[in-house]
mmCIF file of C-alpha atoms in Angstrom:
data_model
loop_
_atom_site.group_PDB
_atom_site.id
_atom_site.type_symbol
_atom_site.label_atom_id
_atom_site.label_comp_id
_atom_site.label_asym_id
_atom_site.label_seq_id
_atom_site.Cartn_x
_atom_site.Cartn_y
_atom_site.Cartn_z
ATOM 1 C CA MET A 27 -0.025 -0.075 0.054
ATOM 2 C CA GLN A 28 1.293 3.615 -1.023
ATOM 3 C CA LYS A 29 2.078 5.112 2.144
ATOM 4 C CA ILE A 30 0.486 9.130 2.076
ATOM 5 C CA THR A 31 3.102 11.511 2.874
ATOM 6 C CA LYS A 32 2.501 14.908 5.414
ATOM 7 C CA THR A 33 2.441 16.902 1.892
ATOM 8 C CA LYS A 34 -0.118 14.357 0.116
ATOM 9 C CA GLN A 35 -2.296 14.678 3.470
ATOM 10 C CA ASN A 36 -2.191 18.410 3.568
ATOM 11 C CA ASN A 37 -3.220 18.745 0.081
ATOM 12 C CA ILE A 38 -6.127 16.337 0.617
ATOM 13 C CA HIS A 39 -7.069 18.529 3.730
ATOM 14 C CA ALA A 40 -6.891 21.848 1.828
ATOM 15 C CA GLU A 41 -9.095 20.149 -1.316
ATOM 16 C CA HIS A 42 -11.617 19.012 1.765
ATOM 17 C CA ARG A 43 -11.614 22.707 3.303
ATOM 18 C CA LYS A 44 -12.380 23.898 -0.122
ATOM 19 C CA ARG A 45 -15.458 21.959 -0.663
ATOM 20 C CA VAL A 46 -16.755 22.576 2.624
ATOM 21 C CA LYS A 47 -16.458 26.805 2.368
ATOM 22 C CA LYS A 48 -17.864 26.535 -1.462
ATOM 23 C CA LYS A 49 -20.801 24.541 -0.388
ATOM 24 C CA PHE A 50 -21.049 27.048 2.915
ATOM 25 C CA LYS A 51 -20.781 30.143 0.032
ATOM 26 C CA ALA A 52 -23.402 28.364 -2.092
ATOM 27 C CA SER A 53 -26.264 27.585 0.342
ATOM 28 C CA GLY A 54 -25.217 28.994 4.033
ATOM 29 C CA LEU A 55 -25.354 25.919 6.939
ATOM 30 C CA GLU A 56 -28.710 24.808 6.020
ATOM 31 C CA HIS A 57 -27.428 21.460 4.724
ATOM 32 C CA PHE A 58 -24.591 21.392 7.010
ATOM 33 C CA GLU A 59 -24.605 18.777 10.219
ATOM 34 C CA CYS A 60 -23.986 19.909 13.606
ATOM 35 C CA HIS A 61 -20.033 18.552 13.535
ATOM 36 C CA GLU A 62 -19.628 20.183 10.081
ATOM 37 C CA VAL A 63 -20.550 23.507 11.481
ATOM 38 C CA LEU A 64 -18.183 23.458 14.110
ATOM 39 C CA GLU A 65 -15.485 21.657 11.543
ATOM 40 C CA LEU A 66 -15.879 24.948 9.124
ATOM 41 C CA LEU A 67 -15.272 27.181 12.244
ATOM 42 C CA LEU A 68 -12.302 25.440 13.496
ATOM 43 C CA TYR A 69 -10.584 26.118 10.025
ATOM 44 C CA TYR A 70 -10.276 29.462 11.095
ATOM 45 C CA ALA A 71 -8.323 29.088 14.895
ATOM 46 C CA ILE A 72 -6.764 25.457 13.715
ATOM 47 C CA PRO A 73 -5.202 26.188 10.129
ATOM 48 C CA GLN A 74 -2.931 23.249 9.561
ATOM 49 C CA LYS A 75 -5.010 20.215 11.022
ATOM 50 C CA ASP A 76 -7.664 18.152 10.181
ATOM 51 C CA THR A 77 -10.601 19.350 12.073
ATOM 52 C CA ASN A 78 -13.666 16.789 11.661
ATOM 53 C CA PRO A 79 -12.252 14.378 14.672
ATOM 54 C CA ILE A 80 -12.017 17.672 16.920
ATOM 55 C CA ALA A 81 -15.517 18.567 15.862
ATOM 56 C CA HIS A 82 -16.927 14.763 16.463
ATOM 57 C CA ALA A 83 -14.998 15.188 19.535
ATOM 58 C CA LEU A 84 -16.914 18.330 20.279
ATOM 59 C CA ILE A 85 -20.216 17.111 19.877
ATOM 60 C CA ASN A 86 -19.408 13.597 21.768
ATOM 61 C CA LYS A 87 -18.350 15.409 24.938
ATOM 62 C CA PHE A 88 -21.368 18.139 24.809
ATOM 63 C CA HIS A 89 -24.092 16.339 23.218
ATOM 64 C CA ASN A 90 -25.246 18.720 21.005
ATOM 65 C CA PHE A 91 -24.370 21.785 19.112
ATOM 66 C CA ASN A 92 -25.946 24.373 21.855
ATOM 67 C CA ASN A 93 -24.056 22.967 24.648
ATOM 68 C CA CYS A 94 -20.939 23.589 22.761
ATOM 69 C CA LEU A 95 -21.312 27.061 22.719
ATOM 70 C CA ASP A 96 -22.497 27.431 26.043
ATOM 71 C CA ALA A 97 -19.744 25.381 27.484
ATOM 72 C CA SER A 98 -16.932 27.414 29.330
ATOM 73 C CA VAL A 99 -13.494 28.348 28.083
ATOM 74 C CA GLU A 100 -12.003 25.860 30.620
ATOM 75 C CA GLU A 101 -14.639 22.933 29.485
ATOM 76 C CA LEU A 102 -14.075 23.737 25.874
ATOM 77 C CA MET A 103 -10.353 23.154 26.410
ATOM 78 C CA GLU A 104 -10.652 19.528 28.040
ATOM 79 C CA VAL A 105 -11.373 18.559 24.661
ATOM 80 C CA ASP A 106 -7.642 17.255 22.641
ATOM 81 C CA GLY A 107 -6.976 19.680 19.832
ATOM 82 C CA ILE A 108 -8.938 22.844 21.751
ATOM 83 C CA LYS A 109 -6.577 25.280 23.116
ATOM 84 C CA GLU A 110 -7.346 28.746 24.673
ATOM 85 C CA HIS A 111 -7.038 30.413 21.379
ATOM 86 C CA THR A 112 -9.638 28.051 19.786
ATOM 87 C CA ALA A 113 -12.055 27.979 22.959
ATOM 88 C CA LEU A 114 -12.240 31.812 22.601
ATOM 89 C CA LEU A 115 -13.391 31.497 18.980
ATOM 90 C CA ILE A 116 -15.910 29.298 19.442
ATOM 91 C CA LYS A 117 -17.577 31.564 23.196
ATOM 92 C CA LEU A 118 -17.197 34.503 20.350
ATOM 93 C CA VAL A 119 -19.897 32.913 18.011
ATOM 94 C CA PRO A 120 -22.899 33.299 20.631
ATOM 95 C CA ALA A 121 -21.424 36.456 22.128
ATOM 96 C CA ILE A 122 -21.148 38.209 18.694
ATOM 97 C CA MET A 123 -24.877 36.519 17.779
ATOM 98 C CA ARG A 124 -26.393 38.311 20.979
ATOM 99 C CA ARG A 125 -24.804 41.317 19.721
ATOM 100 C CA TYR A 126 -26.607 41.211 16.357
ATOM 101 C CA HIS A 127 -29.667 40.511 17.693
ATOM 102 C CA ILE A 128 -29.286 43.396 19.983
ATOM 103 C CA GLU A 129 -28.423 46.304 17.251
ATOM 104 C CA LYS A 130 -31.134 44.459 14.915
ATOM 105 C CA SER A 131 -33.851 45.087 17.934
ATOM 106 C CA LYS A 132 -32.567 48.576 17.883
ATOM 107 C CA GLU A 133 -34.800 48.725 14.463
ATOM 108 C CA ILE A 134 -38.195 48.410 16.569
ATOM 109 C CA LYS A 135 -39.507 51.963 17.546
ATOM 110 C CA TYR A 136 -42.781 51.423 19.056
ATOM 111 C CA ILE A 137 -44.018 48.606 21.460
ATOM 112 C CA LYS A 138 -47.612 47.852 20.877
ATOM 113 C CA ASP A 139 -48.651 44.849 21.840
ATOM 114 C CA GLN A 140 -47.180 41.678 23.921
ATOM 115 C CA ARG A 141 -45.814 40.217 20.379
ATOM 116 C CA MET A 142 -43.703 43.055 19.743
ATOM 117 C CA ALA A 143 -42.432 43.136 23.558
ATOM 118 C CA LYS A 144 -41.343 39.815 22.971
ATOM 119 C CA ASP A 145 -39.430 40.568 19.771
ATOM 120 C CA TYR A 146 -37.952 43.150 21.394
ATOM 121 C CA ILE A 147 -37.077 41.596 24.764
ATOM 122 C CA THR A 148 -36.001 38.086 23.677
ATOM 123 C CA GLN A 149 -32.997 39.400 21.690
ATOM 124 C CA ARG A 150 -31.260 40.563 25.385
ATOM 125 C CA TYR A 151 -31.542 37.126 26.647
ATOM 126 C CA ASP A 152 -30.183 35.450 23.552
ATOM 127 C CA CYS A 153 -27.664 32.686 24.602
ATOM 128 C CA THR A 154 -27.426 33.802 28.369
ATOM 129 C CA GLU A 155 -27.683 31.612 31.163
ATOM 130 C CA VAL A 156 -28.208 33.394 34.370
ATOM 131 C CA GLU A 157 -31.361 35.771 34.897
ATOM 132 C CA SER A 158 -31.318 39.492 33.855
ATOM 133 C CA PHE A 159 -33.629 42.466 34.722
ATOM 134 C CA PHE A 160 -34.495 44.265 31.695
ATOM 135 C CA ILE A 161 -36.225 47.514 31.316
ATOM 136 C CA ILE A 162 -38.121 49.627 28.563
ATOM 137 C CA CYS A 163 -39.311 53.121 28.658
ATOM 138 C CA LEU A 164 -42.150 54.303 26.538
ATOM 139 C CA ARG A 165 -43.323 57.300 25.817
ATOM 140 C CA ALA A 166 -46.897 58.081 25.959
ATOM 141 C CA ASP A 167 -47.684 56.776 22.108
ATOM 142 C CA SER A 168 -45.779 53.781 23.087
ATOM 143 C CA SER A 169 -42.506 54.271 21.559
ATOM 144 C CA ILE A 170 -39.249 53.733 22.652
ATOM 145 C CA LEU A 171 -37.343 56.132 24.686
ATOM 146 C CA ASP A 172 -34.925 53.955 25.845
ATOM 147 C CA SER A 173 -33.692 50.312 27.704
ATOM 148 C CA THR A 174 -31.168 48.945 29.716
ATOM 149 C CA THR A 175 -30.423 45.712 31.785
ATOM 150 C CA LEU A 176 -30.801 47.097 35.350
ATOM 151 C CA SER A 177 -29.594 43.906 37.126
ATOM 152 C CA ILE A 178 -27.811 40.405 36.519
ATOM 153 C CA GLY A 179 -28.284 37.687 38.868
ATOM 154 C CA THR A 180 -27.436 33.942 38.748
ATOM 155 C CA CYS A 181 -28.974 31.027 37.047
ATOM 156 C CA SER A 182 -31.794 30.930 39.111
ATOM 157 C CA ARG A 183 -32.697 34.309 40.406
ATOM 158 C CA VAL A 184 -32.346 38.044 39.643
ATOM 159 C CA GLU A 185 -32.720 41.004 42.105
ATOM 160 C CA VAL A 186 -33.733 44.284 41.445
ATOM 161 C CA GLN A 187 -33.469 47.390 43.517
ATOM 162 C CA ILE A 188 -36.450 49.847 43.508
ATOM 163 C CA ARG A 189 -34.435 53.160 44.137
ATOM 164 C CA GLU A 190 -32.425 51.871 40.993
ATOM 165 C CA LEU A 191 -35.217 51.605 38.749
ATOM 166 C CA THR A 192 -37.190 54.615 40.188
ATOM 167 C CA GLU A 193 -34.190 56.579 39.400
ATOM 168 C CA TYR A 194 -33.665 55.250 36.044
ATOM 169 C CA VAL A 195 -37.068 55.845 34.923
ATOM 170 C CA LEU A 196 -37.096 59.314 36.422
ATOM 171 C CA LYS A 197 -34.322 60.161 34.877
ATOM 172 C CA ASN A 198 -35.734 59.332 31.486
ATOM 173 C CA LYS A 199 -39.127 61.119 32.157
ATOM 174 C CA CYS A 200 -40.897 58.509 30.608
ATOM 175 C CA ASN A 201 -44.770 57.718 30.990
ATOM 176 C CA LYS A 202 -44.678 54.104 30.913
ATOM 177 C CA ILE A 203 -42.445 51.151 31.159
ATOM 178 C CA ILE A 204 -42.659 47.701 30.447
ATOM 179 C CA ILE A 205 -40.262 45.278 32.661
ATOM 180 C CA SER A 206 -38.804 41.749 32.129
ATOM 181 C CA HIS A 207 -36.685 39.210 33.274
ATOM 182 C CA ASN A 208 -35.514 35.482 32.158
ATOM 183 C CA HIS A 209 -36.215 32.094 33.085
ATOM 184 C CA PRO A 210 -32.922 30.117 31.578
ATOM 185 C CA ASN A 211 -34.918 26.721 33.383
ATOM 186 C CA GLY A 212 -37.158 27.168 30.590
ATOM 187 C CA ASP A 213 -40.631 27.464 32.853
ATOM 188 C CA VAL A 214 -41.622 31.058 32.689
ATOM 189 C CA THR A 215 -44.047 30.840 34.914
ATOM 190 C CA PRO A 216 -43.750 33.676 37.611
ATOM 191 C CA SER A 217 -42.510 32.752 40.805
ATOM 192 C CA ASP A 218 -44.077 33.837 44.377
ATOM 193 C CA GLU A 219 -40.848 36.005 44.530
ATOM 194 C CA ASP A 220 -41.408 37.883 40.584
ATOM 195 C CA ILE A 221 -44.729 38.450 42.172
ATOM 196 C CA VAL A 222 -43.911 40.348 45.321
ATOM 197 C CA MET A 223 -40.963 41.734 43.310
ATOM 198 C CA THR A 224 -43.566 43.164 40.399
ATOM 199 C CA GLN A 225 -46.042 44.397 43.619
ATOM 200 C CA LYS A 226 -43.138 46.471 44.900
ATOM 201 C CA LEU A 227 -42.090 47.941 41.947
ATOM 202 C CA ASP A 228 -45.447 48.828 40.937
ATOM 203 C CA GLN A 229 -46.084 50.642 44.405
ATOM 204 C CA SER A 230 -43.058 53.078 43.787
ATOM 205 C CA CYS A 231 -44.114 53.569 39.773
ATOM 206 C CA ILE A 232 -47.825 54.530 41.065
ATOM 207 C CA LEU A 233 -46.293 57.158 43.331
ATOM 208 C CA ASN A 234 -44.469 58.612 40.618
ATOM 209 C CA ASP A 235 -47.107 58.288 38.152
ATOM 210 C CA ILE A 236 -45.566 56.050 36.080
ATOM 211 C CA GLU A 237 -47.351 52.868 34.679
ATOM 212 C CA ILE A 238 -45.986 49.383 34.732
ATOM 213 C CA VAL A 239 -47.567 48.015 31.323
ATOM 214 C CA ASP A 240 -46.642 44.751 31.653
ATOM 215 C CA HIS A 241 -43.845 42.154 33.211
ATOM 216 C CA VAL A 242 -42.773 39.669 30.500
ATOM 217 C CA VAL A 243 -40.683 36.549 31.282
ATOM 218 C CA ILE A 244 -38.861 35.140 29.142
ATOM 219 C CA SER A 245 -37.531 31.547 28.375
ATOM 220 C CA THR A 246 -35.994 30.248 24.842
ATOM 221 C CA GLU A 247 -39.191 28.388 24.087
ATOM 222 C CA ASP A 248 -41.718 30.449 25.726
ATOM 223 C CA VAL A 249 -43.250 33.614 27.327
ATOM 224 C CA TYR A 250 -45.631 34.801 30.108
ATOM 225 C CA SER A 251 -46.989 38.098 30.175
ATOM 226 C CA PHE A 252 -48.549 39.602 33.444
ATOM 227 C CA LYS A 253 -50.736 41.638 31.406
ATOM 228 C CA LYS A 254 -52.055 38.843 29.331
ATOM 229 C CA THR A 255 -53.147 36.842 31.978
ATOM 230 C CA GLY A 256 -54.482 39.372 33.994
ATOM 231 C CA LEU A 257 -51.946 39.399 36.840
ATOM 232 C CA MET A 258 -50.763 43.072 36.295
ATOM 233 C CA ASN A 259 -54.176 44.667 36.610
ATOM 234 C CA SER A 260 -54.485 42.462 39.952
ATOM 235 C CA ILE A 261 -50.851 43.878 41.032
ATOM 236 C CA HIS A 262 -52.388 47.385 40.243
ATOM 237 C CA GLU A 263 -55.528 46.996 41.967
ATOM 238 C CA ALA A 264 -53.846 45.487 44.909
ATOM 239 C CA VAL A 265 -51.102 48.017 45.160
ATOM 240 C CA LEU A 266 -53.760 51.069 44.958
ATOM 241 C CA LYS A 267 -55.949 49.564 47.424
ATOM 242 C CA GLN A 268 -52.647 49.769 49.561
ATOM 243 C CA LEU A 269 -52.030 53.278 48.984
ATOM 244 C CA LYS A 270 -55.606 53.841 49.868
ATOM 245 C CA ILE A 271 -56.457 55.425 46.174
ATOM 246 C CA VAL A 272 -59.892 55.858 45.899
ATOM 247 C CA PRO A 273 -61.758 53.770 43.012
ATOM 248 C CA GLY A 274 -62.893 56.254 40.357
ATOM 249 C CA SER A 275 -60.514 58.885 41.157
ATOM 250 C CA ILE A 276 -58.180 60.063 38.057
ATOM 251 C CA LYS A 277 -55.440 58.424 39.789
ATOM 252 C CA TYR A 278 -57.263 54.942 39.738
ATOM 253 C CA GLN A 279 -58.354 55.069 36.563
ATOM 254 C CA ARG A 280 -55.301 55.821 35.178
ATOM 255 C CA PHE A 281 -53.601 52.396 36.294
ATOM 256 C CA MET A 282 -56.930 50.442 36.173
ATOM 257 C CA GLU A 283 -58.432 51.812 32.721
ATOM 258 C CA PRO A 284 -54.767 52.988 31.123
ATOM 259 C CA GLU A 285 -54.993 54.668 27.676
ATOM 260 C CA GLY A 286 -52.457 53.475 25.228
ATOM 261 C CA SER A 287 -52.544 50.708 22.544
ATOM 262 C CA TYR A 288 -50.498 47.974 24.023
ATOM 263 C CA VAL A 289 -52.571 45.045 23.562
ATOM 264 C CA PRO A 290 -51.381 41.490 24.831
ATOM 265 C CA VAL A 291 -52.123 38.958 21.788
#
């Protein structure tokens, strides 16, 4: 049997890489298996080596493509052939994806229903493994005034300082806000702690004549709207009662029968 020289092996790898790149150029990643996507990515960190076995090793260790991208640099470096330079390239992919979606969401100028809120908010949580609290400041016509992540927590909880939120919304001089946080575990059902937190935030906002339009809980698969389920109105009602705001008064109507076009869908 003829022995394959190192030069011939390099030529074989080079031709294979050309075919893979040509395939991507022609139709994107649509017809790529997960290991082939990783193999292509690894070309740009490992120029002189067959990356197919390394791609398979990544899938074998982390079981699927998403887990590979979610793994830490240290975990990735446990795979034979993955050095820090390569691990950082892999971690750069979800970070770039998230940045892209955030920039893309800036094209949304108005939030007039729960679907638009979900589209805008979801981008902020793409590829994140911990809970974080996000707020959108709106003008009276539901146009976006400003938005930011106020707090980042752990994989199971996030805390929000009422004073910090109040200072932020007052600084922006907004009429209303949408608040949100994510549940990385996938279950979007609000916890008792989520509801209590919303009540405390709502009290501060009502005292400053700012309406919390909705509290949206996001996961990778689902979304929960406090507004759509009626929970937001129940919280408004409880807070107004606690503050002894008289039913039928202008302030009571302001929060129980708010003007605006935000419609849960």
